[in-house]
mmCIF file of C-alpha atoms in Angstrom:
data_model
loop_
_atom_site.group_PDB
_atom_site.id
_atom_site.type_symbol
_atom_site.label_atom_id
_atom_site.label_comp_id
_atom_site.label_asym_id
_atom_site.label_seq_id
_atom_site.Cartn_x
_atom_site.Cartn_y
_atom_site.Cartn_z
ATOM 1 C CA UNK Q 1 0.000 0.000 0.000
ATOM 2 C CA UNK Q 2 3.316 2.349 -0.526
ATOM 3 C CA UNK Q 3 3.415 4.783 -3.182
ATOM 4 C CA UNK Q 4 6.471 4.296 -5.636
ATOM 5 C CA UNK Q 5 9.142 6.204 -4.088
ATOM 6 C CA UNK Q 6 9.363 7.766 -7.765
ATOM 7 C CA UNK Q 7 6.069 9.539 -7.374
ATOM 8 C CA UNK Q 8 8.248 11.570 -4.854
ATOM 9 C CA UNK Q 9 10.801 14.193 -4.287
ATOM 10 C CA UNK Q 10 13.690 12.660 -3.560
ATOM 11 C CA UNK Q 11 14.710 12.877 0.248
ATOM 12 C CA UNK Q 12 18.256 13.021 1.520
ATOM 13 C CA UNK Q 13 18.218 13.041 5.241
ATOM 14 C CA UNK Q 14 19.467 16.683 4.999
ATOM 15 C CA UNK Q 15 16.878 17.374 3.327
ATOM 16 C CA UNK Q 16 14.288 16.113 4.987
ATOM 17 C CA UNK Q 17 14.448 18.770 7.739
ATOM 18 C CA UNK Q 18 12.972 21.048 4.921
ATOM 19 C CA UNK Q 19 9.534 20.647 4.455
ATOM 20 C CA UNK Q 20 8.591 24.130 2.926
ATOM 21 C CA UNK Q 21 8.341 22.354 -0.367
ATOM 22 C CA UNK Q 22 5.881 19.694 1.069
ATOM 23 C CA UNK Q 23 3.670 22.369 1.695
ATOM 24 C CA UNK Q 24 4.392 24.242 -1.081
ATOM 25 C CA UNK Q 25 3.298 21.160 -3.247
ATOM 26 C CA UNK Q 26 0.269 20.183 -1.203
ATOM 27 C CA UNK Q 27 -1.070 23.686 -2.430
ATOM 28 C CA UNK Q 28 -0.438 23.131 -5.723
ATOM 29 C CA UNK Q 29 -1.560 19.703 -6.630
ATOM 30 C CA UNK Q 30 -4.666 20.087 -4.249
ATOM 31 C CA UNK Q 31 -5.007 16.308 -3.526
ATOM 32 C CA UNK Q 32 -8.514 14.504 -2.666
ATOM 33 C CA UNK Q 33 -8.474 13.656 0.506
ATOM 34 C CA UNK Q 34 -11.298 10.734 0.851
ATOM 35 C CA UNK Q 35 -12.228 11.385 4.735
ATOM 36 C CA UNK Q 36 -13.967 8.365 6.269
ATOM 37 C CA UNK Q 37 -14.364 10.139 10.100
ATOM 38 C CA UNK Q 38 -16.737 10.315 13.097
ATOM 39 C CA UNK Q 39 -20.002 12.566 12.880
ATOM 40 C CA UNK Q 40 -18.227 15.212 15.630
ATOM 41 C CA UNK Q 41 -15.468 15.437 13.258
ATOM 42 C CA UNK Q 42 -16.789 15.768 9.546
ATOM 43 C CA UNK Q 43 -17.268 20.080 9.731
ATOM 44 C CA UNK Q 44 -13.771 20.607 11.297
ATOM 45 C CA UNK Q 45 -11.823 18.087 9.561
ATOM 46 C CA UNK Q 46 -13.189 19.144 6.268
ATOM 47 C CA UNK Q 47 -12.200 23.016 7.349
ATOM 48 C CA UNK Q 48 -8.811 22.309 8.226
ATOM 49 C CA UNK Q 49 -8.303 20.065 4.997
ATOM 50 C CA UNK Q 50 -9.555 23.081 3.032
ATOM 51 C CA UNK Q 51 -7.548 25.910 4.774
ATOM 52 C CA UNK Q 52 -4.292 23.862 4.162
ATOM 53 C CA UNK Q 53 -4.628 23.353 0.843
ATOM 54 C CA UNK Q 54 -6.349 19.951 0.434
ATOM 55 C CA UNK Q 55 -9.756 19.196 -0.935
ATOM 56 C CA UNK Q 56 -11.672 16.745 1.585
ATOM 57 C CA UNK Q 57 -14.220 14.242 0.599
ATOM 58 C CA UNK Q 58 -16.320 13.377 3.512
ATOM 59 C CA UNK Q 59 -18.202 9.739 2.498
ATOM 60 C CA UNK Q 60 -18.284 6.514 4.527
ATOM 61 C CA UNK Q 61 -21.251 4.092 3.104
ATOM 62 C CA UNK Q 62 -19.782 0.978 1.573
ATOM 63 C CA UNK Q 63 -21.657 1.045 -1.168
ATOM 64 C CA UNK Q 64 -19.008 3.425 -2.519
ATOM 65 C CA UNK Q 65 -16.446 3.645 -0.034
ATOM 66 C CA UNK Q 66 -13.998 1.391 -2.359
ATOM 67 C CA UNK Q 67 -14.940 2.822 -5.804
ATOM 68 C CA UNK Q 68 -14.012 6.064 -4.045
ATOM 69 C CA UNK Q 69 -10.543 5.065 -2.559
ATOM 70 C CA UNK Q 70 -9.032 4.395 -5.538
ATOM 71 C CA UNK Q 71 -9.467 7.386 -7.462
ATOM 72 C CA UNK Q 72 -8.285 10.047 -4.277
ATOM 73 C CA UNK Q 73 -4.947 11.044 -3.137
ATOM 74 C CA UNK Q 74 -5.407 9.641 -0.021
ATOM 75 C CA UNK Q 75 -7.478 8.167 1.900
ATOM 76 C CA UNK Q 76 -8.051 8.486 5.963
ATOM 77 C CA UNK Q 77 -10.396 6.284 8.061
ATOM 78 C CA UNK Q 78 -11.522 7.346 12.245
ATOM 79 C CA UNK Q 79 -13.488 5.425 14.422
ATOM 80 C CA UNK Q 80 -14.929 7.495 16.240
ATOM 81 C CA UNK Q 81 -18.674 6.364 15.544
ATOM 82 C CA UNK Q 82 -18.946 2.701 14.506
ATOM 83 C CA UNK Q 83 -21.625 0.934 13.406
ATOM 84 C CA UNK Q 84 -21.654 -1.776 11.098
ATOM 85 C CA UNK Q 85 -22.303 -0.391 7.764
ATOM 86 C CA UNK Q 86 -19.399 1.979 8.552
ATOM 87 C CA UNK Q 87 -17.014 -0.357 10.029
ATOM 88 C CA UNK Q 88 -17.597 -2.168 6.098
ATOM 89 C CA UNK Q 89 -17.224 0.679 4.499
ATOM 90 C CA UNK Q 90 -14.023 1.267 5.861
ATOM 91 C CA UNK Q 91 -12.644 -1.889 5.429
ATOM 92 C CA UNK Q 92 -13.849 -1.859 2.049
ATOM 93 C CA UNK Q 93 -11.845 1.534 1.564
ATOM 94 C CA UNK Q 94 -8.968 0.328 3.198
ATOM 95 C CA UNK Q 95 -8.732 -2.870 1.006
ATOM 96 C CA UNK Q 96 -9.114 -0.579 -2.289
ATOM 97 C CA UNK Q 97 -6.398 1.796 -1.142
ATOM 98 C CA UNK Q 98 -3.985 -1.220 -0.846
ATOM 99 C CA UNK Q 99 -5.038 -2.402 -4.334
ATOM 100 C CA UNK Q 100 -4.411 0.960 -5.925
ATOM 101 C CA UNK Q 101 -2.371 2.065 -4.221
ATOM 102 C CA UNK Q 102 -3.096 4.720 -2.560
ATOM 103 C CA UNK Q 103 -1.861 5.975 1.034
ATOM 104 C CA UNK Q 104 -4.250 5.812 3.881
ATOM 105 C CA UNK Q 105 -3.678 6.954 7.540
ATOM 106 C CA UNK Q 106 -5.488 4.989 10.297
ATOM 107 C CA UNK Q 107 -6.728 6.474 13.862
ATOM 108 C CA UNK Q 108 -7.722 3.922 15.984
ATOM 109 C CA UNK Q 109 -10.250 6.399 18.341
ATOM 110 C CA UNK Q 110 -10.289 4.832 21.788
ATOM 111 C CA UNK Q 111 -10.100 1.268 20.286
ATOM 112 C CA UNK Q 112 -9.550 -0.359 23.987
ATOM 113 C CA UNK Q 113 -13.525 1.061 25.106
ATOM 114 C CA UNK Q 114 -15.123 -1.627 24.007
ATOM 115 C CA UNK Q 115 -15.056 -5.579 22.530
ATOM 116 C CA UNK Q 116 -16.214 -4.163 19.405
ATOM 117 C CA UNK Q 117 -14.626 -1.204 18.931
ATOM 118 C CA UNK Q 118 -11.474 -3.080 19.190
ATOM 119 C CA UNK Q 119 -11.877 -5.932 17.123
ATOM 120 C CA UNK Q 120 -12.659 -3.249 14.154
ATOM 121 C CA UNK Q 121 -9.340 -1.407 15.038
ATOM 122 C CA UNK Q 122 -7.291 -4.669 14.535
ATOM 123 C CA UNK Q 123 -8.902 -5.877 11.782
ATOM 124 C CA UNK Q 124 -8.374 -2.589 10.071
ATOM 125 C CA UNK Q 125 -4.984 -2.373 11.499
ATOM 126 C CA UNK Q 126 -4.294 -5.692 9.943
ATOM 127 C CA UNK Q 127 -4.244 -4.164 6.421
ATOM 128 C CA UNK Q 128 -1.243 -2.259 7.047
ATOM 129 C CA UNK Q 129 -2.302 1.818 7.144
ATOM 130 C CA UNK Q 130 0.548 3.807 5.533
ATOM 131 C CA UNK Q 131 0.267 6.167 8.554
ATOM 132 C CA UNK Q 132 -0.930 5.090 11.932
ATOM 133 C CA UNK Q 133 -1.764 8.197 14.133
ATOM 134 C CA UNK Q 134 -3.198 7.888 17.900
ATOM 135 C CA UNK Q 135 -2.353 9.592 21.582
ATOM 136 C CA UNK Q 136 0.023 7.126 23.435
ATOM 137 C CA UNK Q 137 -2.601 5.446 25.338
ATOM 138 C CA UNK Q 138 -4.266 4.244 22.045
ATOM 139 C CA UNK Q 139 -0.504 3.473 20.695
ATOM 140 C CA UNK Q 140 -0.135 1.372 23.878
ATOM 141 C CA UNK Q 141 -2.880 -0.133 24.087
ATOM 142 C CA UNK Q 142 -2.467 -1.803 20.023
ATOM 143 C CA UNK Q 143 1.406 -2.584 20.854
ATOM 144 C CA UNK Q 144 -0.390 -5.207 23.873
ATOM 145 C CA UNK Q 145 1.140 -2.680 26.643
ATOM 146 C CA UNK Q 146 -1.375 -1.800 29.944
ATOM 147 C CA UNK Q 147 -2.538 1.651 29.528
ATOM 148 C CA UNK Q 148 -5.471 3.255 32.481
ATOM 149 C CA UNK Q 149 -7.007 5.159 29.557
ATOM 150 C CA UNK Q 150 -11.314 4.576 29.400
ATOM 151 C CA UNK Q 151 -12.187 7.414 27.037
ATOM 152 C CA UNK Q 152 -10.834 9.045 23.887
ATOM 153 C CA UNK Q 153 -7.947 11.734 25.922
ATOM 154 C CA UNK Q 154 -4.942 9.845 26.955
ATOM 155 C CA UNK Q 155 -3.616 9.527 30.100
ATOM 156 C CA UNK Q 156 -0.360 8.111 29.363
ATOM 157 C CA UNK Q 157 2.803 9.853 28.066
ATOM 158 C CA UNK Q 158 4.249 10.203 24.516
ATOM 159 C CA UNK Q 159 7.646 8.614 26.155
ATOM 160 C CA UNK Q 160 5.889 5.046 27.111
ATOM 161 C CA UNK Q 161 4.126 4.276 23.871
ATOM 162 C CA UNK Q 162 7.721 5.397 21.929
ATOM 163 C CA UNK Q 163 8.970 1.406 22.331
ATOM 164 C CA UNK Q 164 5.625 0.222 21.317
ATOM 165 C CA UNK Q 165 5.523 2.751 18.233
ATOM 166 C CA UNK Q 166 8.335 1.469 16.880
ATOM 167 C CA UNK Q 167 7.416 -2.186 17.053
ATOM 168 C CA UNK Q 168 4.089 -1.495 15.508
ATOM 169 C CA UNK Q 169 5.902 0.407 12.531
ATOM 170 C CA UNK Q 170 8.138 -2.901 11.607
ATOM 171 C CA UNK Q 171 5.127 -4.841 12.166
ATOM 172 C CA UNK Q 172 2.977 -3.201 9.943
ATOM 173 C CA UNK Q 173 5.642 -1.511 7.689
ATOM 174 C CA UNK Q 174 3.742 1.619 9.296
ATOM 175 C CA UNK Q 175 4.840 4.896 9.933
ATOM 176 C CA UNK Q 176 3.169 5.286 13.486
ATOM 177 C CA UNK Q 177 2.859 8.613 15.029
ATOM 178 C CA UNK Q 178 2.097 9.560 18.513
ATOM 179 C CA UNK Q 179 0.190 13.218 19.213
ATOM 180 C CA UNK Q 180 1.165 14.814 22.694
ATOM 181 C CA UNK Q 181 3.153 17.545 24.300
ATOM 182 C CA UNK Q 182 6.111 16.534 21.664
ATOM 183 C CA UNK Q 183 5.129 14.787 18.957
ATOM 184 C CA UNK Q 184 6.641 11.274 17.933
ATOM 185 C CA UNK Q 185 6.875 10.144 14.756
ATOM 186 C CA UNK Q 186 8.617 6.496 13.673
ATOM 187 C CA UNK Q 187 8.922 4.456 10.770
ATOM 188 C CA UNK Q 188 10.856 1.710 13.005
ATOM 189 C CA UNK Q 189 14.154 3.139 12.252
ATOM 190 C CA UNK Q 190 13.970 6.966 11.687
ATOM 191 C CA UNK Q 191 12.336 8.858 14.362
ATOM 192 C CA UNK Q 192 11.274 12.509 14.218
ATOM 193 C CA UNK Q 193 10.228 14.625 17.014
ATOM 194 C CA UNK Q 194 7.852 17.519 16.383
ATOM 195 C CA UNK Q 195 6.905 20.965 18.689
ATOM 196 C CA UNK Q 196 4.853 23.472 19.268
ATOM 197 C CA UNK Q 197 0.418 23.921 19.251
ATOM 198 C CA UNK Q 198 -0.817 25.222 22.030
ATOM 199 C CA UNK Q 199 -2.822 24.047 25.472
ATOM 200 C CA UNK Q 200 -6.415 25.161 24.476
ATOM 201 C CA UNK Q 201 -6.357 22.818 21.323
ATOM 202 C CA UNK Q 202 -7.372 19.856 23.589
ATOM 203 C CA UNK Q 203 -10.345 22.211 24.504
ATOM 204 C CA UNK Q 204 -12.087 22.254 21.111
ATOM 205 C CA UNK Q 205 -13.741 18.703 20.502
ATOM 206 C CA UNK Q 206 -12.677 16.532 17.421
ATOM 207 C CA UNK Q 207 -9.391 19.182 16.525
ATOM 208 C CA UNK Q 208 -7.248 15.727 17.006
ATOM 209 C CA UNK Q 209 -9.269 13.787 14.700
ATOM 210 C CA UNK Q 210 -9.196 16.794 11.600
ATOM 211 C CA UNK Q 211 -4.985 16.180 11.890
ATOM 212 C CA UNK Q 212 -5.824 12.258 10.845
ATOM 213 C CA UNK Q 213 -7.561 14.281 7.461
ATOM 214 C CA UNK Q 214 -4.845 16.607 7.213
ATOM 215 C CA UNK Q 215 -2.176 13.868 7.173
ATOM 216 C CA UNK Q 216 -3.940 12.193 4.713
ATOM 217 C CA UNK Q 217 -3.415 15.787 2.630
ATOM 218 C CA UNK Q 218 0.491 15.605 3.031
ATOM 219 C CA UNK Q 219 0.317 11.355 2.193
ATOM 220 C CA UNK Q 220 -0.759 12.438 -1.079
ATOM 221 C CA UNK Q 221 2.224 14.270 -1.874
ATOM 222 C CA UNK Q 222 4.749 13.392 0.023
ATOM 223 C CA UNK Q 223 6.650 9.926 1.514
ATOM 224 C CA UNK Q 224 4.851 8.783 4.577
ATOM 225 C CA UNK Q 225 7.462 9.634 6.957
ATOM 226 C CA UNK Q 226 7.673 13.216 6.387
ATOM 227 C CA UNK Q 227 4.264 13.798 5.368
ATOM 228 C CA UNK Q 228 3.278 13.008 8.630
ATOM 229 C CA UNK Q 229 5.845 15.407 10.015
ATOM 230 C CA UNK Q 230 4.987 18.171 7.645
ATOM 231 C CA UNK Q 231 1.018 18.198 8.968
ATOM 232 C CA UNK Q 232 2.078 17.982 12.465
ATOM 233 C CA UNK Q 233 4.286 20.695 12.336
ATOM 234 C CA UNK Q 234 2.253 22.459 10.333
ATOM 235 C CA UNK Q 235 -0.707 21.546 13.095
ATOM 236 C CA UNK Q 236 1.948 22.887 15.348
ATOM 237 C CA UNK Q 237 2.739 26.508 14.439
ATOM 238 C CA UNK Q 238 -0.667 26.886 13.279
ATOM 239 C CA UNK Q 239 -1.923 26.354 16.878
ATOM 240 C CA UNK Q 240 0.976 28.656 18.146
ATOM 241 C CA UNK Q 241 0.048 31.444 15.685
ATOM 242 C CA UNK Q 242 -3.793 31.071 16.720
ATOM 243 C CA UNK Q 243 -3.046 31.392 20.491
ATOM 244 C CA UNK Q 244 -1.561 34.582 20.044
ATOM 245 C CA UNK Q 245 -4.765 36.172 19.009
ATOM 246 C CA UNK Q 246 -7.189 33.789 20.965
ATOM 247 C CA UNK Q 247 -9.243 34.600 24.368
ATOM 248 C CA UNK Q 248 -10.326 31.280 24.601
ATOM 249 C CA UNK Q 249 -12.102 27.888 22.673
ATOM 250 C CA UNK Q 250 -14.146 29.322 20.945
ATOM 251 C CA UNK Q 251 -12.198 32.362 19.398
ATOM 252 C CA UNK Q 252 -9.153 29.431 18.777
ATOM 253 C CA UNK Q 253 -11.470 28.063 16.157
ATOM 254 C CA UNK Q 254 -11.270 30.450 13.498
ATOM 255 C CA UNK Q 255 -8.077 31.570 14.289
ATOM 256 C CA UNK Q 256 -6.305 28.438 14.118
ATOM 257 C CA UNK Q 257 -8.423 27.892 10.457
ATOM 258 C CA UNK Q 258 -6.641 31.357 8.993
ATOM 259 C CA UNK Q 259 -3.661 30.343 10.308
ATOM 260 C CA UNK Q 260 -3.613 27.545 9.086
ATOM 261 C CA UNK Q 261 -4.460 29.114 5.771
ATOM 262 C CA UNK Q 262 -1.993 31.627 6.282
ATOM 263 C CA UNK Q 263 1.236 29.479 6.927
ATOM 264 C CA UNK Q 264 3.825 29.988 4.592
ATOM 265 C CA UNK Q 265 6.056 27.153 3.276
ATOM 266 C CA UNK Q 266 9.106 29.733 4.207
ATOM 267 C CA UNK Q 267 7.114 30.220 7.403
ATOM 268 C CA UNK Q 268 6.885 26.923 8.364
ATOM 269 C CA UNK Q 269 11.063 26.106 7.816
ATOM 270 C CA UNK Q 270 11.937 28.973 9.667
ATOM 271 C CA UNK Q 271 9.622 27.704 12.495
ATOM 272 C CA UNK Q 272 11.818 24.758 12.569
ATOM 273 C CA UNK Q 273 9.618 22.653 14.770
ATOM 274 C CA UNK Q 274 10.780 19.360 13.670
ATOM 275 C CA UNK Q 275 13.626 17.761 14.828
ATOM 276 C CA UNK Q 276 14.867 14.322 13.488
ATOM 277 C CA UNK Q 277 17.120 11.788 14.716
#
C-alpha cells in the first residue's frame, strides 16, 4: 500500500528537515483527501483540509467507499462512531487503497472502550495503514502494553508508547505517530520529534481527529514519513500562531483555520519545529 518512491521528491536526510516544499506542493496539486471520520469530526476536519490546501471528501457508506478510494490522493479512516455499515465501508476503503495504491492513515479512536470497537481497530490495522496516528494510550494499548485510559484523551505519556511505536511500525511496515506535548513520529528506524500547538487545542472537541484528514493531505504528496511530520508541524505553528490572538475555545477556532491558511512554506522552515534523529 506504498506509493512508488518515484512519485516523490527525492529525500536526503538533509533534506528532509525542509519541508517548505511539502507544503508548497500540497497547495499546488490540491489532492482529494477521501475522509472516512466520526459525525463530531466531519465540519472541522473538512475546514482544516480546506484551509491547508487539500480538498476533503467526507463519504463513509460501503456502497461506494472502495470505488471512491481508488481514485483520491489519499485516503483516511476514524473510528470514532462505529456501526456496522461503517465499520464495512471502511474496510472496504482500506482494502481498495492497498489495491491501488493509494496511502491511507489509520486512527484507531479509543479502540480499547469496548469488545467491538477493538476488534474493528485490529482488523483494520491488519491491512497495514501507511500512517498510523493515535495519543500514546491508544498506541499502547495496540502494541499489547497496559494503559489506564477509558475514554478518547490519553492519560499516558508520549515517552511510554515510543517502544511500542516502533514495534508497531516494523510490524505493519507503518509509519506510526504519537500526538502529545512533543510529537513522535517512527517508521521503526527513523524517528522525528515535532513541537509546538498550544494548550487550548485539547479544549475544542474533534481538533485531534481533523490532523488524521490533514495527514492524509500531506500522504498524497509526500513519503509517509515526512508527510506526517509536515502536517504535524504544520498543526503545530498553526496552533501557536492562533493562540496569540485567541481569548479562549471558541475564538481558537477560526483563528487556528486562517492560520492555518496563512502558513507559509518559508514560514513553516523557519519555524523549525521538527527535529529528526
Amino acid at each position: 500500500n506504498k506509493r512508488p518512491s518515484s512519485d516523490f521528491p527525492t529525500v536526503s536526510s538533509k533534506e528532509s528537515l525542509i519541508v517548505s516544499q511539502f507544503l508548497a506542493d500540497l497547495r499546488a496539486k490540491n489532492p482529494l483527501v477521501h475522509c472516512i471520520t466520526n459525525y463530531v469530526a466531519m465540519n472541522i476536519s473538512a475546514n482544516v483540509v480546506l484551509a491547508a490546501g487539500a480538498s476533503p471528501a467526507m463519504i463513509h457508506t460501503p456502497e461506494e467507499t472502495a470505488d471512491f478510494a481508488k481514485i483520491v490522493g489519499a485516503l483516511t479512516v476514524n473510528i470514532g462512531t462505529l456501526s456496522p455499515s461503517w465499520v464495512k465501508g471502511m474496510k472496504l476503503a482500506a482494502e481498495a487503497a492497498n489495491e491501488a495504491a493509494v496511502p491511507w492513515v489509520f486512527d484507531p479512536v479509543a479502540h480499547f472502550a469496548t469488545p467491538y470497537r477493538a476488534q474493528a481497530a485490529q482488523e483494520l490495522l491488519a491491512l497495514n495503514p501507511t500512517i498510523l496516528r493515535g495519543n500514546a494510550s491508544e498506541i499502547m494499548g495496540l502494541g499489547g502494553q497496559a494503559s489506564e485510559a477509558k475514554g478518547v484523551d490519553a492519560t499516558d505519556p508520549v515517552e511510554a508508547a515510543e517502544a511500542g511505536a516502533m514495534m508497531l511500525a516494523k510490524k505493519y511496515g507503518s509509519v506510526v505517530v504519537i500526538t502529545g506535548e512533543t510529537d513522535f513520529v517512527t517508521d521503526g528506524s527513523r524517528v522525528a520529534r515535532v513541537s509546538g500547538g498550544s494548550e487550548i487545542m485539547p479544549m475544542i472537541t474533534a481538533l485531534g481527529c481533523s490532523l488524521t484528514c490533514l495527514m492524509g493531505g500531506f500522504a498524497a504528496v509526500a513519503p509517509p514519513m515526512e508527510a506526517a511530520a509536515t502536517a504535524l508541524a504544520l498543526f503545530a505553528e498553526a496552533g501557536v500562531q492562533a493562540e496569540k490572538k485567541a481569548t479562549g475555545p471558541g475564538s481558537f477556532q477560526p483563528h487556528f483555520l486562517d492560520a492555518l491558511h496563512n502558513t507559509t512554506p518559508e514560514t513553516l522552515e523557519k519555524a523549525g519545529r521538527i527535529t529528526w534523529q
